Coordinates of C-alpha atoms and ligand atoms in Angstrom, one line a residue:
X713 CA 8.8 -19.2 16.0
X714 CA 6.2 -16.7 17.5
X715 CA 4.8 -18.3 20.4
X716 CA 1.1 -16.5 19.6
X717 CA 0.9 -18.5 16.7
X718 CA -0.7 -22.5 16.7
X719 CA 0.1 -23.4 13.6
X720 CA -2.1 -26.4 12.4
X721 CA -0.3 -29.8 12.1
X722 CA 0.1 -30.8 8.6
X723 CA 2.3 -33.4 6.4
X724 CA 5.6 -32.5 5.4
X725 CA 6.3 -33.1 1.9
X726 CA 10.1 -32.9 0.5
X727 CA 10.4 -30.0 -2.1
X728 CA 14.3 -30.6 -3.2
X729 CA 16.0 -29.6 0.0
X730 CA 13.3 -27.7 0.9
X731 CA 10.6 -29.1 3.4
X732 CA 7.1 -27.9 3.6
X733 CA 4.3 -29.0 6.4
X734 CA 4.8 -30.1 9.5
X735 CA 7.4 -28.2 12.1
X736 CA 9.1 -27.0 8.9
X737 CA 9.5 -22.7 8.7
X738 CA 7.2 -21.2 6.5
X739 CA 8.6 -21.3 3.0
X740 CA 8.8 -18.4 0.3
X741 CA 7.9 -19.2 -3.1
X742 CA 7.5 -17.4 -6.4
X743 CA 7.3 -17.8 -10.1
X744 CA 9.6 -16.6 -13.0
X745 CA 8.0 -14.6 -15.7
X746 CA 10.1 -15.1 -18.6
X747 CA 9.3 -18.1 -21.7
X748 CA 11.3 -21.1 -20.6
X749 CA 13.1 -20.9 -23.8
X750 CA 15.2 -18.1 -22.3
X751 CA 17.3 -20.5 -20.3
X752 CA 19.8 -17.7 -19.4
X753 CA 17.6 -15.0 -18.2
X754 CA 15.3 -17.6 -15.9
X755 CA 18.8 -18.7 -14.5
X756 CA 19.7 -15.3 -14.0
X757 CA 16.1 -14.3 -12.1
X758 CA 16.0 -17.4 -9.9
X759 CA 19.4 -16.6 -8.5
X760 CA 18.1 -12.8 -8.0
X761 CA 14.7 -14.3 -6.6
X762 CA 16.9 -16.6 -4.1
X763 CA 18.9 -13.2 -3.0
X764 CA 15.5 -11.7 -2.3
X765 CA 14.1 -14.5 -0.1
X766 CA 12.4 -17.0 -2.6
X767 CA 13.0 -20.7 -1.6
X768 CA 11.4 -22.3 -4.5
X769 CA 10.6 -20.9 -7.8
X770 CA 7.7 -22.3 -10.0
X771 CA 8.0 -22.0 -14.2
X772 CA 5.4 -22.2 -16.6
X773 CA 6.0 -25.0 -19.1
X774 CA 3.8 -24.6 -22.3
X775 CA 4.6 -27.5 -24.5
X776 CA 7.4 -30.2 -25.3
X777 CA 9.7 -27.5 -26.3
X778 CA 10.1 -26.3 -23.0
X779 CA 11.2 -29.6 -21.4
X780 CA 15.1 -28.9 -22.5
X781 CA 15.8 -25.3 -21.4
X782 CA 14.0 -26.8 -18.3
X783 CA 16.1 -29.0 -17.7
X784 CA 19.2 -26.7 -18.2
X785 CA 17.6 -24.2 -15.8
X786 CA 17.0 -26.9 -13.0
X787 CA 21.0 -28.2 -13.5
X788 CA 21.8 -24.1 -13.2
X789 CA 19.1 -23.3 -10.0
X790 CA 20.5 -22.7 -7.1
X791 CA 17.4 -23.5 -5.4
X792 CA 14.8 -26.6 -5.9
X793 CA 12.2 -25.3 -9.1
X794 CA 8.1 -26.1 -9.5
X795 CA 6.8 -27.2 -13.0
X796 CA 3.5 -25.5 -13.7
X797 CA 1.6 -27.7 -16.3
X798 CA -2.0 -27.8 -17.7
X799 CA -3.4 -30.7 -19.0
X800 CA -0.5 -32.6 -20.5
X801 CA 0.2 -35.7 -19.2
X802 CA 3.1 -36.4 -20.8
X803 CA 4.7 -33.0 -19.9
X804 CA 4.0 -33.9 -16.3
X805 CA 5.9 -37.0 -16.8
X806 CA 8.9 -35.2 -18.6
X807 CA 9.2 -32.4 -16.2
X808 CA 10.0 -34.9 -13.8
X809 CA 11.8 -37.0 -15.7
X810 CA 14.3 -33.9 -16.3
X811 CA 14.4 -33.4 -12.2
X812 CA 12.0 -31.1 -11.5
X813 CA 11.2 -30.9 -7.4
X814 CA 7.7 -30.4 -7.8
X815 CA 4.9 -30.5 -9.9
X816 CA 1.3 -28.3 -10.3
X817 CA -0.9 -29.6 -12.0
X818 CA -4.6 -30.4 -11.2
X819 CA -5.7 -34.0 -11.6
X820 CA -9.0 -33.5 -13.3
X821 CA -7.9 -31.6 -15.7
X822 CA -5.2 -34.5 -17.0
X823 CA -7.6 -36.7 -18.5
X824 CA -8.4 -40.4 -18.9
X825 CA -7.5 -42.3 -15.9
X826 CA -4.6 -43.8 -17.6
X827 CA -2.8 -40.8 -17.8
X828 CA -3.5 -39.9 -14.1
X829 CA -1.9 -43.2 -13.0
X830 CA 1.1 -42.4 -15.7
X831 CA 1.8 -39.0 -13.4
X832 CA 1.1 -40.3 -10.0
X833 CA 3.4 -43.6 -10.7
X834 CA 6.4 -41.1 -12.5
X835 CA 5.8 -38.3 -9.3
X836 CA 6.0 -41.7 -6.4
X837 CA 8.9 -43.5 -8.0
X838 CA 11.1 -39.9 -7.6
X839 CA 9.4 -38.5 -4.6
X840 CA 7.8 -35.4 -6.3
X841 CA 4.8 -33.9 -4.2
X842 CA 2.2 -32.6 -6.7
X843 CA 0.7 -29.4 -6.1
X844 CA -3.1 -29.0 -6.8
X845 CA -3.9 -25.6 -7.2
X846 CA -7.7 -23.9 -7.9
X847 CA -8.6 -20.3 -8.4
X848 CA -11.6 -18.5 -9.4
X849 CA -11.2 -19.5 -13.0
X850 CA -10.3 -23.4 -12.4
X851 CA -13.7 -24.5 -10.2
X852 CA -15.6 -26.9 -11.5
X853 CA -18.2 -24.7 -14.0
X854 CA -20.2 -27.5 -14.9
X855 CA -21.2 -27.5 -11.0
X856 CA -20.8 -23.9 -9.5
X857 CA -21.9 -20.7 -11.3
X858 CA -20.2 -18.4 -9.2
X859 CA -16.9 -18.7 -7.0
X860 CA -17.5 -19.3 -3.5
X861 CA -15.4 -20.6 -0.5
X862 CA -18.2 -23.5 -1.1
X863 CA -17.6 -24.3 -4.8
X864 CA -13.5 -23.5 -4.4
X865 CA -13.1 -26.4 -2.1
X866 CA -15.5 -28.6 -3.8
X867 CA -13.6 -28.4 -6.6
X868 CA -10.2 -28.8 -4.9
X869 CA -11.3 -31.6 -3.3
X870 CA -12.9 -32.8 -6.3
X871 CA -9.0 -32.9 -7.3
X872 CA -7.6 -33.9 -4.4
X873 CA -9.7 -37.3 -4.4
X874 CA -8.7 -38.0 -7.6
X875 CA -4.8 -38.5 -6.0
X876 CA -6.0 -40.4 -3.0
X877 CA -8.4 -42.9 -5.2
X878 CA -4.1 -43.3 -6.9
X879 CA -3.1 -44.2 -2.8
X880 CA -1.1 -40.6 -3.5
X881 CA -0.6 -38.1 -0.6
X882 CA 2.2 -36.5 -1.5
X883 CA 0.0 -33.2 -1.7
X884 CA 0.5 -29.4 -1.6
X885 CA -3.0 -27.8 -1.8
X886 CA -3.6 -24.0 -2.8
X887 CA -6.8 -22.0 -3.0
X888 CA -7.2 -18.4 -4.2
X889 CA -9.0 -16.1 -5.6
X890 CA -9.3 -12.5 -6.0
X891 CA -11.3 -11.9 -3.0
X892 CA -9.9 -11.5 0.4
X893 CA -12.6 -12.9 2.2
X894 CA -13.4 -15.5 -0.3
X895 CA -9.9 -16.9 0.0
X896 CA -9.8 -16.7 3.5
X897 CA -12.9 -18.7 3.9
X898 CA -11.7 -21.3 1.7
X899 CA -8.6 -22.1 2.7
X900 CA -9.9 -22.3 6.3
X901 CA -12.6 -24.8 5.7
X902 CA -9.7 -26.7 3.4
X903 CA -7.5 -26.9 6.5
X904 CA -10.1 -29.1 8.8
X905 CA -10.6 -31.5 5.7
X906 CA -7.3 -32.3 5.2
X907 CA -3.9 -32.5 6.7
X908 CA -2.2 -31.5 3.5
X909 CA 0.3 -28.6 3.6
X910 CA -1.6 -25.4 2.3
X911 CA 0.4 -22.9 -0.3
X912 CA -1.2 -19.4 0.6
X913 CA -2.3 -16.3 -1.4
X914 CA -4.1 -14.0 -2.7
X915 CA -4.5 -14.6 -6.8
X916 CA -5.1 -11.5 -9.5
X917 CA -3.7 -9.4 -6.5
X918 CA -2.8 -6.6 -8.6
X919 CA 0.5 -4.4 -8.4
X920 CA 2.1 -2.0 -5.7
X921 CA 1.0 -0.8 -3.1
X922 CA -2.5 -2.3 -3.7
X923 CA -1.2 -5.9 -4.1
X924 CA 0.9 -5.8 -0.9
X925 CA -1.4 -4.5 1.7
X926 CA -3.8 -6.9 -0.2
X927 CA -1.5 -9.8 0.4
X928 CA -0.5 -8.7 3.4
X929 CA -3.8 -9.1 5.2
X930 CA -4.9 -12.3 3.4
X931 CA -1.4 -14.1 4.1
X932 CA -1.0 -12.5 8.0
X933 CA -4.3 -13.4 8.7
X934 CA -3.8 -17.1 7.6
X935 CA -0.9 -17.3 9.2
X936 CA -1.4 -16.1 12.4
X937 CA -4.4 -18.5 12.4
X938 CA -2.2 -20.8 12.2
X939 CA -2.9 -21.8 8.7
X940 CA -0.4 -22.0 5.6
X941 CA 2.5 -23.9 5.3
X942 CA 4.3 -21.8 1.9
X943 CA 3.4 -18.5 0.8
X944 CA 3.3 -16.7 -3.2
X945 CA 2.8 -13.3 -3.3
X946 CA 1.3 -12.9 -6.9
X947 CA 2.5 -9.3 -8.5
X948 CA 2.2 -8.0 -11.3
X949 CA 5.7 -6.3 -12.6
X950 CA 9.1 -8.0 -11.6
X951 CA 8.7 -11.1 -9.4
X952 CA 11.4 -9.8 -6.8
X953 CA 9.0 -7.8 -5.5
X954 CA 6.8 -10.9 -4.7
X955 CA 9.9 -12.2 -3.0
X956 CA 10.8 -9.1 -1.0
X957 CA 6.8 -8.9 0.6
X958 CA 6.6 -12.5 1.0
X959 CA 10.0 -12.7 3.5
X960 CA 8.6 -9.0 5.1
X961 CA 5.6 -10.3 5.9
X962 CA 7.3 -13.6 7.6
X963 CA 10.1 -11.3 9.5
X964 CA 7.2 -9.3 10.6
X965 CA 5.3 -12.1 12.1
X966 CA 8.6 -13.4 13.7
X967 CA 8.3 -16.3 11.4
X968 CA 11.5 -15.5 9.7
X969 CA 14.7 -14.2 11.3
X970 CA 15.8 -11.0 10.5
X971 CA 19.2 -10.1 11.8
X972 CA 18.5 -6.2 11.7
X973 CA 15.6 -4.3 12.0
X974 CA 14.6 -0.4 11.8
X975 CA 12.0 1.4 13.6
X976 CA 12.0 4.9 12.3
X977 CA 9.1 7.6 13.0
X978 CA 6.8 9.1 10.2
X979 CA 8.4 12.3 11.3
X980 CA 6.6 15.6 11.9
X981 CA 6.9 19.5 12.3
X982 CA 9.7 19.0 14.9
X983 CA 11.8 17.5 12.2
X984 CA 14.3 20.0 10.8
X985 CA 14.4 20.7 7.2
X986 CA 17.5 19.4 6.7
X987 CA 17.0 16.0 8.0
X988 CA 16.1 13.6 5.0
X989 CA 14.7 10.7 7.4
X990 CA 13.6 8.3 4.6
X991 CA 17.4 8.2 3.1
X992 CA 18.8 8.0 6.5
X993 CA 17.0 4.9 7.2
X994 CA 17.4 3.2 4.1
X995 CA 21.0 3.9 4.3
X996 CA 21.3 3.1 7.3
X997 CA 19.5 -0.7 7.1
X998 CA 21.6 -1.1 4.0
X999 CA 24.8 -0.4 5.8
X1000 CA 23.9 -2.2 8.8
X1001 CA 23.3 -5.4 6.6
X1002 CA 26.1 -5.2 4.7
X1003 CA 28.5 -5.2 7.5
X1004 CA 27.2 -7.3 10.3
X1005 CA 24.1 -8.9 8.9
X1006 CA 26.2 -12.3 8.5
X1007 CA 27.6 -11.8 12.1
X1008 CA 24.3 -11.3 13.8
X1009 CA 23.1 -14.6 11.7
X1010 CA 26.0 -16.4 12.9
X1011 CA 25.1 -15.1 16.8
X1012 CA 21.1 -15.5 16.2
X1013 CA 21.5 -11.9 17.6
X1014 CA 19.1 -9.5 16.6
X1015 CA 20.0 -5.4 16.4
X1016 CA 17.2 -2.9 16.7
X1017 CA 18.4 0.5 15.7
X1018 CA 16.1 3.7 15.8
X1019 CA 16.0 6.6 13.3
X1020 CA 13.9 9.5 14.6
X1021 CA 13.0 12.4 13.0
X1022 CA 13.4 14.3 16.5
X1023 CA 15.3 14.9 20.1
X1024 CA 13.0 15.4 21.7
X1025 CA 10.4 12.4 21.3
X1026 CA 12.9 10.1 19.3
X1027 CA 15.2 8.5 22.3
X1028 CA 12.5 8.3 24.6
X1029 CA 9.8 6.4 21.9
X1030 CA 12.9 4.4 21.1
X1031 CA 14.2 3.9 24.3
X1032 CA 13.9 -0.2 23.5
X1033 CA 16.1 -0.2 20.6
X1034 CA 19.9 -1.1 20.7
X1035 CA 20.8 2.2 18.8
X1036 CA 18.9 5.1 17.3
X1037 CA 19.4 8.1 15.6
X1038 CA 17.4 11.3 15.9
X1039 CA 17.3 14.7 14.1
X1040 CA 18.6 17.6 16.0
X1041 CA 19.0 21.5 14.8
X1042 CA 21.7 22.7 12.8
X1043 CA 22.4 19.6 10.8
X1044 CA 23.1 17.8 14.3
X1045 CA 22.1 14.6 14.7
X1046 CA 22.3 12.7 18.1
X1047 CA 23.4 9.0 18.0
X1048 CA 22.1 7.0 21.4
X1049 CA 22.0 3.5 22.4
X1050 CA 19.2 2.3 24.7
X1051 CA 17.8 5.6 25.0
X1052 CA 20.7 7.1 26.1
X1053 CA 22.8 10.0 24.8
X1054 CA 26.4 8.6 23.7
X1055 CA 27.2 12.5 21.2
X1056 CA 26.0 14.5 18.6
X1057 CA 27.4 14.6 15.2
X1058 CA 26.6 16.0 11.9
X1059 CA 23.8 14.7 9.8
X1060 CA 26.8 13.8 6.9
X1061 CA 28.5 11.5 9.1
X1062 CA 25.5 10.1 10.8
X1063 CA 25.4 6.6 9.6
X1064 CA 29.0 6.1 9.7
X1065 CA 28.8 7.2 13.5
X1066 CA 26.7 4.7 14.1
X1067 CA 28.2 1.8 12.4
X1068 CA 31.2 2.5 14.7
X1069 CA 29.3 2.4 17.0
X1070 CA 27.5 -0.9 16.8
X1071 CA 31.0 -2.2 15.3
X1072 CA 32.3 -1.3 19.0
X1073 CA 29.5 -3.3 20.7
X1074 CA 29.6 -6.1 18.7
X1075 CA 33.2 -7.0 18.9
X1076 CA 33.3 -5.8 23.1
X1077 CA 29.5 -7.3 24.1
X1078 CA 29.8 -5.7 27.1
X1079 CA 28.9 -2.4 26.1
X1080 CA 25.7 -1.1 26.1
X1081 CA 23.1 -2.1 23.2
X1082 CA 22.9 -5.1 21.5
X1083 CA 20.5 -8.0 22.6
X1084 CA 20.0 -12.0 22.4
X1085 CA 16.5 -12.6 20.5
Ligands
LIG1671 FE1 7.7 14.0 15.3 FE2 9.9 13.5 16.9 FE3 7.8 11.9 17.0 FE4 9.3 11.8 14.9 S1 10.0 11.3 17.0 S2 7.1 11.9 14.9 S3 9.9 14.0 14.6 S4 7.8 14.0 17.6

């Protein structure tokens, strides 16, 4: 856990095997974008979601006809799953019924107070937290003209009483919208009403480049205010991207451990034209993952290797990191570990170099490089 970070106390609610709230690690969520009908192709997405980083994965149930592939996918998931339902009661109630972890679905949007009971007394009896989630387009439009922070968390709460007037706490609350500081703002005032774990995002975020840096700031800002308890980044195109950002952004705030990590310069005129930095150090994480990523897990070690475009900056800029790598002349490339020389070899062999090299150090800890996080 980073130390810089005071993250606010909040329930922990039971997700499956997954815990969010409390002391529990920030969790990574997203959502499958396929009709529930295509039991096969969700199965196959969650399990590539889970590879990515997701913990849970949320579906969008549209009607009664969904409640059977559902509950086919949730035998298949490898990881707990989140039924996302509007309006129906009774959906609710069969979603759970089939097994589902966890239920969103907003309170005032259910109904007569019957049917509110029905869900809460179906989501207590098997432990099911319900997630109440509003966004710009779910605030309560007979109140509020316009989304604000204000009218966001009126409306949430709005919802959120609605469970507690049921004696039901067993609450994830989220609250997005398209805008950065909006969001912010929101989820901020929402954290010193309640104690209720808070699912962070930004909503409508776009795709790309856009969407991550987007994400990026609205997530890391949260959390290192100490706020959010599970994060969705919501992208447009194939949700293992929303997986991949959501785990970078934790590894970056050292809220997720990451076995192996890569600094590598943006390079510059010193670089020679043969050095293709970029593909070095993707090929280089990749092969470093593959072969000791499980090992360093199973050591809570951490390996910092360099790749740098040059000799003459690189070792010294990367003098901290276990290993590097950096560019020389005449498709050379010097390996180094800790700043220091250990040979030169060429640019073809470079990775492979290196992975002996680390192989060496990590089966004799004695030798230079390496490090306890
Ligand atoms: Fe340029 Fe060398 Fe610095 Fe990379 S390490 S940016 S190549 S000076």
């Amino acid at each position: 856990m980073n130390s810089y970070i005071k993250r606010k106390k909040t329930r922990k609610v039971q997700v499956g095997n997954i815990s969010i709230g409390g002391d529990s690690p920030i969790v990574v969520q997203s959502m499958t974008n396929i009709p529930i009908e295509d039991v096969n192709r969700n199965i196959a997405q969650i399990e590539n979601l889970k590879k990515n980083g997701a913990e849970i994965v949320r579906l969008a149930i549209r009607n009664e006809k969904g409640i059977e592939p559902l509950s086919k996918i949730i035998k298949a998931s490898p990881i707990p799953l989140v039924a996302d339902i509007h309006f129906d009661y009774k959906l609710a109630i069969a979603a759970i019924d089939a097994g589902i972890s966890k239920i969103r679905i907003n309170p005032g949007n259910i109904g007569d107070e019957y049917k509110v009971k029905e869900v809460v007394k179906a989501a207590s009896v098997n432990n099911i937290p319900i997630r109440i989630g509003v966004n710009g387009g779910s605030i309560n439009r007979k109140k509020y003209s316009h989304v604000t922070p204000e009218s966001l968390v009126d409306s949430a709460m709005e919802n959120i009483k609605i469970l507690e007037d049921n004696n039901f706490n067993n609450i994830v609350v989220s609250i997005k919208c398209s805008d950065i500081f909006d969001t912010v703002e929101a989820n901020r005032m929402m954290s010193e009403m309640r104690d209720y774990p808070i699912h962070i995002g930004l909503t409508e975020a776009g795709y790309g480049l856009s969407c991550i840096v987007q994400s990026s700031i609205v997530i890391g800002h949260m959390l290192m205010s100490g706020i959010g308890d599970t994060i969705r980044v919501s992208m447009t195109g194939d949700p293992v991207n929303e997986a991949v950002t959501g785990t970078k952004i934790l590894e970056s705030l050292n809220l997720k451990f990451s076995p192996v990590r890569i600094i590598s310069c943006p390079t510059c005129g010193r670089t020679a034209d043969d050095i293709d930095l970029l593909s070095i150090a993707q090929e280089t994480e990749r092969e470093l993952t593959q072969n000791f990523g499980e090992i360093l897990i199973l050591r809570n070690e951490k390996l910092t290797v360099a790749v740098m475009g040059c000799e003459v900056n690189g070792p010294g800029e990367a003098a901290e990191a276990d290993f590097g790598l950096a560019g020389g002349q005449n498709g050379r490339i010097l390996l180094f570990a800790k700043g220091e020389r250990i040979k030169t070899v060429a640019v073809k062999d470079a990775v492979k170099e290196l992975i002996a090299a680390v192989r060496e150090k990590l089966i004799s800890p004695s030798t230079p490089g390496g490090g306890k996080e």
